[in-house]
Coordinates of C-alpha atoms in Angstrom, one line a residue:
X126 CA 99.4 133.6 28.6
X127 CA 99.5 130.0 29.3
X128 CA 100.2 130.5 33.0
X129 CA 97.3 132.7 33.3
X130 CA 95.0 130.0 31.8
X131 CA 96.3 127.4 34.2
X132 CA 95.7 129.7 36.9
X133 CA 92.1 130.3 35.8
X134 CA 91.7 126.6 35.3
X135 CA 93.0 125.8 38.8
X136 CA 90.7 128.5 40.4
X137 CA 87.7 127.2 38.4
X138 CA 88.5 123.5 39.6
X139 CA 88.7 124.7 43.3
X140 CA 85.5 126.6 42.9
X141 CA 83.6 123.5 42.0
X142 CA 84.4 121.9 45.2
X143 CA 83.1 124.6 47.3
X144 CA 79.6 124.8 48.8
X145 CA 77.8 127.9 49.4
X146 CA 75.3 128.0 52.2
X147 CA 72.3 130.1 51.4
X148 CA 68.8 130.8 53.1
X149 CA 65.9 132.9 52.3
X150 CA 62.8 133.5 54.3
X151 CA 59.3 134.0 52.6
X152 CA 55.8 134.8 54.0
X153 CA 53.0 132.7 52.7
X154 CA 50.6 134.5 54.9
X155 CA 47.3 132.9 56.1
X156 CA 46.7 129.9 54.0
X157 CA 43.4 129.8 52.0
X158 CA 42.2 127.2 49.3
X159 CA 44.0 129.4 46.8
X160 CA 47.5 128.1 46.6
X161 CA 50.4 130.2 47.5
X162 CA 53.3 129.6 44.8
X163 CA 56.8 130.7 44.8
X164 CA 59.6 129.8 42.2
X165 CA 63.2 130.3 43.6
X166 CA 66.4 130.3 41.8
X167 CA 69.3 129.2 44.0
X168 CA 73.0 129.5 43.4
X169 CA 75.2 126.3 43.3
X170 CA 75.7 124.8 46.9
X171 CA 73.6 123.9 49.7
X172 CA 70.4 125.9 50.5
X173 CA 67.7 126.0 53.0
X174 CA 64.7 128.3 52.5
X175 CA 62.0 128.9 55.1
X176 CA 58.3 129.5 54.3
X177 CA 56.3 131.1 57.3
X178 CA 52.6 130.5 57.2
X179 CA 49.5 130.9 59.4
X180 CA 46.7 128.2 59.5
X181 CA 43.3 129.6 60.3
X182 CA 39.9 127.8 60.3
X183 CA 40.7 125.3 57.6
X184 CA 43.1 122.8 59.4
X185 CA 44.0 120.5 56.5
X186 CA 47.1 121.7 54.5
X187 CA 48.9 120.2 51.4
X188 CA 52.2 121.3 50.1
X189 CA 54.7 120.3 47.3
X190 CA 58.1 121.3 45.9
X191 CA 59.0 120.5 42.4
X192 CA 62.4 121.1 40.8
X193 CA 63.3 122.2 37.3
X194 CA 66.0 120.2 35.8
X195 CA 67.8 121.8 32.6
X196 CA 70.6 119.9 31.0
X197 CA 72.4 121.0 27.8
X198 CA 74.0 117.8 26.4
X199 CA 76.1 116.6 29.2
X200 CA 76.2 120.0 31.0
X201 CA 73.8 120.2 34.0
X202 CA 72.6 123.9 34.1
X203 CA 69.9 123.7 36.7
X204 CA 69.7 120.7 39.1
X205 CA 68.9 120.1 42.7
X206 CA 70.0 117.0 44.5
X207 CA 68.2 115.7 47.7
X208 CA 65.3 118.2 47.6
X209 CA 63.3 118.0 50.8
X210 CA 60.4 119.7 52.4
X211 CA 59.9 119.7 56.2
X212 CA 56.9 121.0 58.1
X213 CA 57.5 122.5 61.6
X214 CA 55.2 124.1 64.2
X215 CA 56.1 127.7 65.9
X216 CA 57.9 125.8 68.7
X217 CA 60.3 124.2 66.2
X218 CA 58.7 120.7 66.5
X219 CA 58.9 118.6 63.3
X220 CA 55.5 117.7 62.0
X221 CA 56.0 115.9 58.6
X222 CA 58.0 116.1 55.6
X223 CA 59.4 114.4 52.5
X224 CA 62.8 113.9 50.8
X225 CA 63.7 113.2 47.2
X226 CA 65.1 109.6 46.6
X227 CA 68.8 109.6 45.4
X228 CA 68.8 110.2 41.7
X229 CA 65.0 111.0 41.6
X230 CA 63.5 114.0 40.1
X231 CA 60.1 113.3 41.5
X232 CA 58.2 116.3 43.5
X233 CA 58.3 116.1 47.2
X234 CA 54.9 116.5 48.9
X235 CA 53.0 116.1 52.1
X236 CA 49.7 116.8 53.8
X237 CA 48.7 117.2 57.3
X238 CA 45.9 118.3 59.6
X239 CA 46.9 121.1 61.9
X240 CA 45.5 123.3 64.5
X241 CA 45.2 127.1 64.0
X242 CA 48.4 128.8 64.5
X243 CA 51.8 129.6 63.0
X244 CA 53.9 127.2 61.1
X245 CA 57.0 126.9 58.8
X246 CA 58.3 124.8 55.9
X247 CA 61.9 124.4 55.2
X248 CA 62.8 123.5 51.6
X249 CA 66.5 122.3 51.4
X250 CA 68.8 120.6 49.0
X251 CA 72.0 121.0 47.2
X252 CA 72.0 122.9 43.8
X253 CA 74.5 121.0 41.6
X254 CA 73.8 122.7 38.1
X255 CA 76.6 125.0 36.8
X256 CA 74.0 127.8 37.4
X257 CA 72.4 126.3 40.6
X258 CA 68.9 125.2 40.8
X259 CA 65.3 126.2 40.5
X260 CA 62.4 125.0 42.5
X261 CA 58.7 125.8 42.8
X262 CA 56.9 125.6 46.3
X263 CA 53.3 125.5 46.6
X264 CA 51.0 125.3 49.7
X265 CA 47.3 125.5 50.4
X266 CA 44.5 124.8 52.8
X267 CA 42.4 121.8 51.6
X268 CA 38.7 122.0 52.4
X269 CA 37.4 119.5 54.9
X270 CA 35.2 116.5 53.4
X271 CA 32.4 118.0 55.5
X272 CA 32.5 121.0 53.3
X273 CA 32.1 119.0 50.1
X274 CA 29.2 116.8 51.8
X275 CA 27.4 120.0 52.7
X276 CA 27.8 121.6 49.3
X277 CA 26.5 118.4 47.6
X278 CA 23.5 118.2 50.0
X279 CA 22.7 121.9 49.3
X280 CA 23.0 121.2 45.5
X281 CA 20.8 118.1 45.9
X282 CA 18.1 120.3 47.7
X283 CA 18.2 122.8 44.9
X284 CA 17.7 120.2 42.3
X285 CA 14.6 118.8 44.2
X286 CA 13.2 122.2 44.6
X287 CA 13.7 122.9 40.8
X288 CA 12.1 119.5 40.0
X289 CA 9.2 120.3 42.2
X290 CA 8.6 123.6 40.7
X291 CA 8.7 122.1 37.1
X292 CA 5.9 119.6 38.1
X293 CA 3.7 122.2 39.7
X294 CA 3.9 124.4 36.6

């Protein structure tokens, strides 16, 4: 009985030092102002997930990845170390990205102005929790400032017409 327990303890200790390489591919579709969100649970070890997307007429894009950290006392259940997000074009050229500072739990985010076409974001890190790690990735097209200016001008025109009608009546 004691030998069996020692063997199990040795196997458990050895498995703690191993890394599992994992990768998932997601399709975010054509980006709109409605955010695409995905929450992913990754097993312990290193991971790199890919999010494919198409940018249409709205070239400004904003993205963020946020990790969930769950500790039960001194036991780290879900945790990711070195979370990063990197944006690439369809020719695998790096455009922009962000990486978490060591020991930080801050989200990683970036924004970029892109031409119409296909792009992808790599989310990578090392899941160091006993059950791995959890992160949420969100990306959306951001309306151009000209869109807001035009909308405000239209609203101002509606207000002027409403005031003029009220004076006539």
